[in-house]
CSV table of C-alpha atoms in Angstrom, one decimal:
chain,number,residue,atom,x,y,z
L,746,UNK,CA,-119.6,92.3,-2.0
L,747,UNK,CA,-122.2,94.5,-0.5
L,748,UNK,CA,-122.1,95.3,3.1
L,749,UNK,CA,-124.8,93.9,5.4
L,750,UNK,CA,-125.7,97.4,6.6
L,751,UNK,CA,-126.8,98.3,3.1
L,752,UNK,CA,-129.4,95.6,3.1
L,753,UNK,CA,-130.6,96.7,6.5
L,754,UNK,CA,-131.0,100.3,5.5
L,755,UNK,CA,-132.6,99.4,2.2
L,756,UNK,CA,-135.1,97.1,4.0
L,757,UNK,CA,-136.0,99.9,6.4
L,758,UNK,CA,-136.6,102.3,3.6
L,759,UNK,CA,-138.8,99.7,1.8
L,760,UNK,CA,-140.9,99.1,4.8
L,761,UNK,CA,-141.4,102.9,5.2
L,762,UNK,CA,-142.4,103.3,1.6
L,763,UNK,CA,-144.3,100.2,0.8
L,764,UNK,CA,-146.0,98.7,3.8
L,765,UNK,CA,-149.3,100.5,3.4
L,766,UNK,CA,-149.4,100.3,-0.4
L,767,UNK,CA,-151.6,97.5,-1.5
L,768,UNK,CA,-153.2,97.9,-4.9
L,769,UNK,CA,-155.7,95.2,-4.1
L,770,UNK,CA,-156.8,95.6,-0.5
L,771,UNK,CA,-158.9,92.6,0.6
L,772,UNK,CA,-160.8,92.0,3.8
L,773,UNK,CA,-158.7,92.0,7.0
L,774,UNK,CA,-157.2,95.5,6.8
L,775,UNK,CA,-153.6,96.0,7.9
L,776,UNK,CA,-152.6,92.3,7.6
L,777,UNK,CA,-153.2,92.4,3.9
L,778,UNK,CA,-151.2,95.6,3.6
L,779,UNK,CA,-148.1,93.7,4.2
L,780,UNK,CA,-148.6,91.6,1.1
L,781,UNK,CA,-146.5,93.9,-1.1
L,782,UNK,CA,-143.5,93.5,1.1
L,783,UNK,CA,-144.2,89.8,1.5
L,784,UNK,CA,-144.4,89.4,-2.3
L,785,UNK,CA,-141.0,91.1,-2.7
L,786,UNK,CA,-139.5,88.8,-0.1
L,787,UNK,CA,-140.9,85.8,-2.0
L,788,UNK,CA,-139.3,86.8,-5.3
L,789,UNK,CA,-135.9,87.4,-3.6
L,790,UNK,CA,-136.2,84.1,-1.7
L,791,UNK,CA,-137.0,82.3,-4.9
L,792,UNK,CA,-133.9,83.7,-6.7
L,793,UNK,CA,-131.7,83.0,-3.7
L,794,UNK,CA,-132.9,79.5,-3.7
L,795,UNK,CA,-131.9,79.1,-7.3
L,796,UNK,CA,-128.3,80.2,-6.5
L,797,UNK,CA,-127.8,77.6,-3.9
L,798,UNK,CA,-125.0,75.1,-4.5
L,799,UNK,CA,-126.2,71.9,-6.2
L,800,UNK,CA,-125.4,69.6,-3.3
L,801,UNK,CA,-127.8,71.4,-1.1
L,802,UNK,CA,-130.7,70.8,-3.4
L,803,UNK,CA,-130.6,67.1,-2.9
L,804,UNK,CA,-132.6,67.1,0.3
L,805,UNK,CA,-134.3,63.9,1.2
L,806,UNK,CA,-136.6,65.0,3.9
L,807,UNK,CA,-138.7,68.0,4.7
L,808,UNK,CA,-136.8,68.4,8.0
L,809,UNK,CA,-133.5,68.7,6.1
L,810,UNK,CA,-135.0,71.6,4.1
L,811,UNK,CA,-136.0,73.4,7.3
L,812,UNK,CA,-132.6,72.8,8.9
L,813,UNK,CA,-131.1,74.3,5.8
L,814,UNK,CA,-133.2,77.5,6.2
L,815,UNK,CA,-132.1,77.8,9.9
L,816,UNK,CA,-128.4,77.3,9.2
L,817,UNK,CA,-127.3,78.2,5.7
L,818,UNK,CA,-130.0,80.6,4.6
L,819,UNK,CA,-130.0,82.5,7.9
L,820,UNK,CA,-126.2,82.8,7.9
L,821,UNK,CA,-126.2,84.0,4.3
L,822,UNK,CA,-128.9,86.6,5.0
L,823,UNK,CA,-128.3,87.6,8.6
L,824,UNK,CA,-124.8,86.3,9.4
L,825,UNK,CA,-126.1,84.2,12.2
L,826,UNK,CA,-128.0,80.9,12.7
L,827,UNK,CA,-131.6,80.6,13.8
L,828,UNK,CA,-131.8,80.0,17.5
L,829,UNK,CA,-134.3,77.2,17.6
L,830,UNK,CA,-136.4,74.9,15.4
L,831,UNK,CA,-139.4,73.1,16.7
L,832,UNK,CA,-142.0,71.0,14.9
L,833,UNK,CA,-145.1,69.0,15.6
L,834,UNK,CA,-144.1,66.5,13.0
L,835,UNK,CA,-147.3,67.3,11.1
L,836,UNK,CA,-145.9,69.9,8.8
L,837,UNK,CA,-145.8,72.8,11.2
L,838,UNK,CA,-142.5,74.3,12.1
L,839,UNK,CA,-141.6,77.1,14.4
L,840,UNK,CA,-138.3,78.9,13.8
L,841,UNK,CA,-137.3,81.2,16.6
L,842,UNK,CA,-134.7,83.9,16.5
L,843,UNK,CA,-133.9,85.4,19.9
L,844,UNK,CA,-132.3,88.5,18.5
L,845,UNK,CA,-133.7,89.1,15.0
L,846,UNK,CA,-131.3,91.5,13.3
L,847,UNK,CA,-134.0,93.6,11.7
L,848,UNK,CA,-135.6,94.3,15.1
L,849,UNK,CA,-132.6,94.5,17.2
L,850,UNK,CA,-131.9,98.2,16.8
L,851,UNK,CA,-135.5,99.1,17.5
L,852,UNK,CA,-136.1,98.1,21.1
L,853,UNK,CA,-135.6,95.6,23.8
L,854,UNK,CA,-139.0,94.8,25.3
L,855,UNK,CA,-142.4,96.0,24.4
L,856,UNK,CA,-141.7,99.4,23.0
L,857,UNK,CA,-142.6,99.6,19.2
L,858,UNK,CA,-144.3,96.2,19.4
L,859,UNK,CA,-147.1,97.5,17.2
L,860,UNK,CA,-144.6,98.4,14.5
L,861,UNK,CA,-142.8,95.1,14.5
L,862,UNK,CA,-145.0,93.2,12.0
L,863,UNK,CA,-144.0,95.5,9.2
L,864,UNK,CA,-140.4,94.5,9.6
L,865,UNK,CA,-141.1,90.8,9.4
L,866,UNK,CA,-143.2,90.6,6.2
L,867,UNK,CA,-140.3,90.7,3.8
L,868,UNK,CA,-138.5,87.9,5.7
L,869,UNK,CA,-141.6,85.7,5.8
L,870,UNK,CA,-141.7,86.0,2.0
L,871,UNK,CA,-138.1,85.2,1.8
L,872,UNK,CA,-138.6,82.0,3.7
L,873,UNK,CA,-141.6,81.1,1.6
L,874,UNK,CA,-139.8,81.9,-1.6
L,875,UNK,CA,-136.8,79.8,-0.8
L,876,UNK,CA,-139.0,76.9,0.2
L,877,UNK,CA,-140.9,77.3,-3.1
L,878,UNK,CA,-137.7,76.9,-5.1
L,879,UNK,CA,-136.9,73.8,-3.1
L,880,UNK,CA,-140.2,72.4,-4.0
L,881,UNK,CA,-142.1,73.0,-0.8
L,882,UNK,CA,-145.3,74.9,-0.8
L,883,UNK,CA,-145.9,76.7,2.5
L,884,UNK,CA,-147.5,79.5,4.5
L,885,UNK,CA,-145.2,81.5,6.6
L,886,UNK,CA,-146.3,83.9,9.3
L,887,UNK,CA,-144.3,85.7,12.0
L,888,UNK,CA,-145.1,86.8,15.5
L,889,UNK,CA,-143.4,88.9,18.1
L,890,UNK,CA,-144.2,88.8,21.8
L,891,UNK,CA,-141.3,91.1,22.9
L,892,UNK,CA,-138.6,92.6,20.7
L,893,UNK,CA,-136.1,91.5,19.4
L,894,UNK,CA,-137.3,87.9,19.7
L,895,UNK,CA,-139.5,86.6,17.0
L,896,UNK,CA,-141.0,83.4,15.8
L,897,UNK,CA,-141.6,82.4,12.2
L,898,UNK,CA,-144.2,79.7,11.8
L,899,UNK,CA,-144.0,77.6,8.6
L,900,UNK,CA,-147.0,75.5,7.7
L,901,UNK,CA,-146.3,73.1,4.9
L,902,UNK,CA,-149.1,72.8,2.3
L,903,UNK,CA,-149.7,69.2,1.3
L,904,UNK,CA,-150.8,68.9,-2.2
G,1370,UNK,CA,-112.2,72.3,7.1
G,1371,UNK,CA,-112.0,73.2,3.5
G,1372,UNK,CA,-115.7,72.7,3.2
G,1373,UNK,CA,-116.3,75.1,6.0
G,1374,UNK,CA,-114.1,77.8,4.6
G,1375,UNK,CA,-115.9,77.3,1.3
G,1376,UNK,CA,-119.2,78.0,3.0
G,1377,UNK,CA,-117.9,81.2,4.5
G,1378,UNK,CA,-117.2,82.8,1.2
G,1379,UNK,CA,-120.5,81.4,-0.2
G,1380,UNK,CA,-122.5,83.1,2.5
G,1381,UNK,CA,-120.7,86.4,1.9
G,1382,UNK,CA,-121.5,86.1,-1.8
G,1383,UNK,CA,-125.1,85.4,-0.9
G,1384,UNK,CA,-125.4,88.4,1.3
G,1385,UNK,CA,-124.2,90.5,-1.6
G,1386,UNK,CA,-126.7,88.8,-3.9
G,1387,UNK,CA,-129.4,89.3,-1.3
G,1388,UNK,CA,-128.8,93.1,-1.5
G,1389,UNK,CA,-128.7,93.1,-5.3
G,1390,UNK,CA,-131.9,90.9,-5.6
G,1391,UNK,CA,-133.7,92.9,-3.0
G,1392,UNK,CA,-132.9,96.1,-4.9
G,1393,UNK,CA,-134.2,94.4,-8.0
G,1394,UNK,CA,-137.4,93.5,-6.3
G,1395,UNK,CA,-137.8,97.1,-5.2
G,1396,UNK,CA,-137.3,98.5,-8.7
G,1397,UNK,CA,-139.7,96.0,-10.1
G,1398,UNK,CA,-142.3,96.9,-7.5
G,1399,UNK,CA,-141.9,100.7,-8.1
G,1400,UNK,CA,-142.3,100.1,-11.9
G,1401,UNK,CA,-145.6,98.4,-11.2
G,1402,UNK,CA,-146.7,101.2,-8.8
G,1403,UNK,CA,-145.8,104.2,-10.9
G,1404,UNK,CA,-146.9,104.8,-14.5
G,1405,UNK,CA,-143.8,106.5,-15.8
G,1406,UNK,CA,-140.1,106.0,-15.3
G,1407,UNK,CA,-139.5,109.5,-14.2
G,1408,UNK,CA,-141.5,108.9,-11.1
G,1409,UNK,CA,-139.6,105.7,-10.4
G,1410,UNK,CA,-136.3,107.6,-10.8
G,1411,UNK,CA,-137.5,110.2,-8.3
G,1412,UNK,CA,-138.7,107.7,-5.8
G,1413,UNK,CA,-135.4,105.8,-6.0
G,1414,UNK,CA,-133.5,109.0,-5.5
G,1415,UNK,CA,-135.6,109.9,-2.5
G,1416,UNK,CA,-135.2,106.5,-0.9
G,1417,UNK,CA,-131.5,106.7,-1.6
G,1418,UNK,CA,-131.3,110.1,0.1
G,1419,UNK,CA,-133.0,108.8,3.2
G,1420,UNK,CA,-130.5,105.9,3.3
G,1421,UNK,CA,-127.6,108.3,2.7
G,1422,UNK,CA,-128.4,110.5,5.6
G,1423,UNK,CA,-128.2,107.5,7.9
G,1424,UNK,CA,-125.4,105.7,6.1
G,1425,UNK,CA,-123.0,108.6,6.7
G,1426,UNK,CA,-123.1,108.0,10.4
G,1427,UNK,CA,-122.3,104.3,10.0
G,1428,UNK,CA,-119.5,105.3,7.6
G,1429,UNK,CA,-117.9,107.9,9.8
G,1430,UNK,CA,-118.1,105.6,12.8
G,1431,UNK,CA,-116.4,102.8,11.0
G,1432,UNK,CA,-113.9,104.5,8.8
G,1433,UNK,CA,-112.1,107.0,11.0
G,1434,UNK,CA,-112.1,109.5,8.1
G,1435,UNK,CA,-112.0,113.1,9.3
G,1436,UNK,CA,-113.3,116.2,7.7
G,1437,UNK,CA,-112.4,116.7,4.0
G,1438,UNK,CA,-110.8,120.0,3.1
G,1439,UNK,CA,-111.6,120.1,-0.5
G,1440,UNK,CA,-113.7,118.3,-3.1
G,1441,UNK,CA,-110.7,116.3,-4.4
G,1442,UNK,CA,-110.2,114.7,-1.0
G,1443,UNK,CA,-114.0,114.0,-0.9
G,1444,UNK,CA,-113.8,112.3,-4.2
G,1445,UNK,CA,-111.0,110.1,-3.0
G,1446,UNK,CA,-112.8,109.1,0.2
G,1447,UNK,CA,-116.0,108.3,-1.8
G,1448,UNK,CA,-114.3,106.1,-4.4
G,1449,UNK,CA,-111.5,104.4,-2.4
G,1450,UNK,CA,-113.1,104.1,1.1
G,1451,UNK,CA,-116.9,104.3,0.9
G,1452,UNK,CA,-117.6,102.4,-2.3
G,1453,UNK,CA,-115.0,99.8,-1.3
G,1454,UNK,CA,-116.6,99.4,2.1
G,1455,UNK,CA,-120.2,99.1,1.1
G,1456,UNK,CA,-120.1,97.7,-2.4
G,1457,UNK,CA,-116.7,96.1,-2.6
G,1458,UNK,CA,-115.7,98.1,-5.7
G,1459,UNK,CA,-113.3,101.0,-6.3
G,1460,UNK,CA,-114.6,103.3,-9.0
G,1461,UNK,CA,-112.0,105.4,-10.8
G,1462,UNK,CA,-112.1,109.2,-10.6
G,1463,UNK,CA,-111.8,111.1,-13.9
G,1464,UNK,CA,-112.8,114.2,-15.8
G,1465,UNK,CA,-112.2,116.9,-13.3
G,1466,UNK,CA,-113.6,120.2,-14.3
G,1467,UNK,CA,-110.9,123.0,-14.4
G,1468,UNK,CA,-112.5,124.7,-11.4
G,1469,UNK,CA,-112.3,121.4,-9.5
G,1470,UNK,CA,-115.9,121.4,-8.6
G,1471,UNK,CA,-117.0,118.5,-10.8
G,1472,UNK,CA,-115.7,115.0,-11.4
G,1473,UNK,CA,-116.9,111.6,-12.6
G,1474,UNK,CA,-117.0,108.2,-10.9
G,1475,UNK,CA,-116.4,105.4,-13.4
G,1476,UNK,CA,-117.9,102.1,-12.3
G,1477,UNK,CA,-116.5,99.1,-14.2
G,1478,UNK,CA,-118.9,96.7,-12.7
G,1479,UNK,CA,-121.9,98.0,-10.8
G,1480,UNK,CA,-123.0,95.4,-8.3
G,1481,UNK,CA,-126.6,96.7,-8.3
G,1482,UNK,CA,-127.1,95.6,-11.9
G,1483,UNK,CA,-126.1,91.9,-11.7
G,1484,UNK,CA,-128.8,89.7,-13.2
G,1485,UNK,CA,-130.5,92.8,-14.8
G,1486,UNK,CA,-131.7,93.3,-18.3
G,1487,UNK,CA,-133.6,96.5,-19.0
G,1488,UNK,CA,-136.7,96.0,-21.1
G,1489,UNK,CA,-137.2,98.3,-24.1
G,1490,UNK,CA,-140.2,100.1,-22.7
G,1491,UNK,CA,-138.2,101.4,-19.8
G,1492,UNK,CA,-135.6,103.4,-21.7
G,1493,UNK,CA,-135.7,106.4,-19.4
G,1494,UNK,CA,-135.5,104.3,-16.2
G,1495,UNK,CA,-132.3,105.1,-14.3
G,1496,UNK,CA,-132.0,101.7,-12.7
G,1497,UNK,CA,-129.3,102.5,-10.1
G,1498,UNK,CA,-130.6,105.9,-9.3
G,1499,UNK,CA,-130.7,105.0,-5.6
G,1500,UNK,CA,-126.9,105.5,-5.6
G,1501,UNK,CA,-127.3,109.1,-6.6
G,1502,UNK,CA,-129.6,109.7,-3.7
G,1503,UNK,CA,-127.3,108.0,-1.3
G,1504,UNK,CA,-124.4,110.2,-2.4
G,1505,UNK,CA,-126.4,113.4,-2.1
G,1506,UNK,CA,-127.9,112.5,1.3
G,1507,UNK,CA,-124.6,111.4,2.8
G,1508,UNK,CA,-122.7,114.5,1.6
G,1509,UNK,CA,-125.5,116.8,2.8
G,1510,UNK,CA,-124.9,115.6,6.3
G,1511,UNK,CA,-121.3,116.7,6.1
G,1512,UNK,CA,-122.3,120.2,4.9
G,1513,UNK,CA,-121.8,119.7,1.2
G,1514,UNK,CA,-124.6,120.3,-1.3
G,1515,UNK,CA,-123.9,118.2,-4.4
G,1516,UNK,CA,-125.6,117.0,-7.5
G,1517,UNK,CA,-125.1,113.4,-8.5
G,1518,UNK,CA,-126.4,111.9,-11.7
G,1519,UNK,CA,-125.8,109.1,-14.1
G,1520,UNK,CA,-124.4,110.2,-17.5
G,1521,UNK,CA,-123.5,106.8,-18.8
G,1522,UNK,CA,-124.9,103.4,-18.0
G,1523,UNK,CA,-123.8,99.9,-19.2
G,1524,UNK,CA,-127.4,98.8,-18.9
G,1525,UNK,CA,-128.2,101.2,-21.7
G,1526,UNK,CA,-125.4,100.1,-23.9
G,1527,UNK,CA,-122.6,102.5,-22.8
G,1528,UNK,CA,-119.1,101.1,-22.3
G,1529,UNK,CA,-119.0,102.1,-18.7
G,1530,UNK,CA,-121.2,103.4,-15.9
G,1531,UNK,CA,-120.4,107.0,-15.1
G,1532,UNK,CA,-121.8,109.1,-12.2
G,1533,UNK,CA,-121.2,112.8,-12.5
G,1534,UNK,CA,-120.7,114.6,-9.3
G,1535,UNK,CA,-121.1,118.4,-9.1
G,1536,UNK,CA,-120.3,120.5,-6.0
G,1537,UNK,CA,-122.9,123.2,-5.6
G,1538,UNK,CA,-122.1,124.9,-2.3
G,1539,UNK,CA,-121.0,124.4,1.3
G,1540,UNK,CA,-123.9,124.3,3.7
G,1541,UNK,CA,-123.4,126.8,6.5
G,1542,UNK,CA,-124.2,126.0,10.0
G,1543,UNK,CA,-127.7,127.2,10.6
G,1544,UNK,CA,-127.7,130.0,13.1
G,1545,UNK,CA,-130.9,131.9,13.7
G,1546,UNK,CA,-130.7,135.5,12.3
G,1547,UNK,CA,-129.3,138.0,14.8
G,1548,UNK,CA,-127.7,135.5,17.1
G,1549,UNK,CA,-124.1,134.6,17.4
């Protein structure tokens, strides 16, 4: 099995190499530049979703799916659970991690706040990809007020 | 209880797959970005190097391995400690050159290539080339200039995966000229 540090270092290197490289820059500047990383996260999330045990795929409700992300997926990826899950019961969920592992070594407080979004794009994609495999279309964005706490907002797309 | 234990191993397995899949996504992306495989190989090696120079610190801090006195000892540490720690495999060491400055690492199963099939039009892509960069970068930080390259690859139909390691020279501590 691969050590968790490997993923962390690989992720850092991917951010450094790929965050500014968008072959199709649209309006909105930097935000769009993260789409490459987000896209990679999406593909990884999709594949991880496919490898989940059968029993977990039989979710009845949307909330179960989100709970699954906070517990099982987060443990699998980051060896810890999400710290809190909130919802407005209208398809918007806020997942909060008080010490997000990919930010924890950077700073505690406001230093490097501007750099933080780059390190969240892949994980946003990961969540969106896993949801997609579980049959849920969504938009996932992340925000950081102070490192290393971050919030992932999941908006379910009704079809 | 048994269910919980079960989950434990599952999450470990998943974190390993996470790395493998993420690496796969990276290679896919680089193949899109660059026109020829040579450039992808170079890029993977460069990224591996950057990882290696940082990974060595993690390794030395966690493993309690001291300074190696010769290349044979280095080979042992790489195969038996480092590969085991980071990828969970123990490659075998073979094909020493008479001078003792070259050896091969034989990987029976390369975790980076799980779920991978190489398309025909990427015959010169060295899929796991990141590993070579990691080895080179990490050893450079302990004053050893080496060359690492794949000479056999199961992805390309070879029976095993073989990384050839060649010791080039010991890197001297850099003192400015004329100072002691």
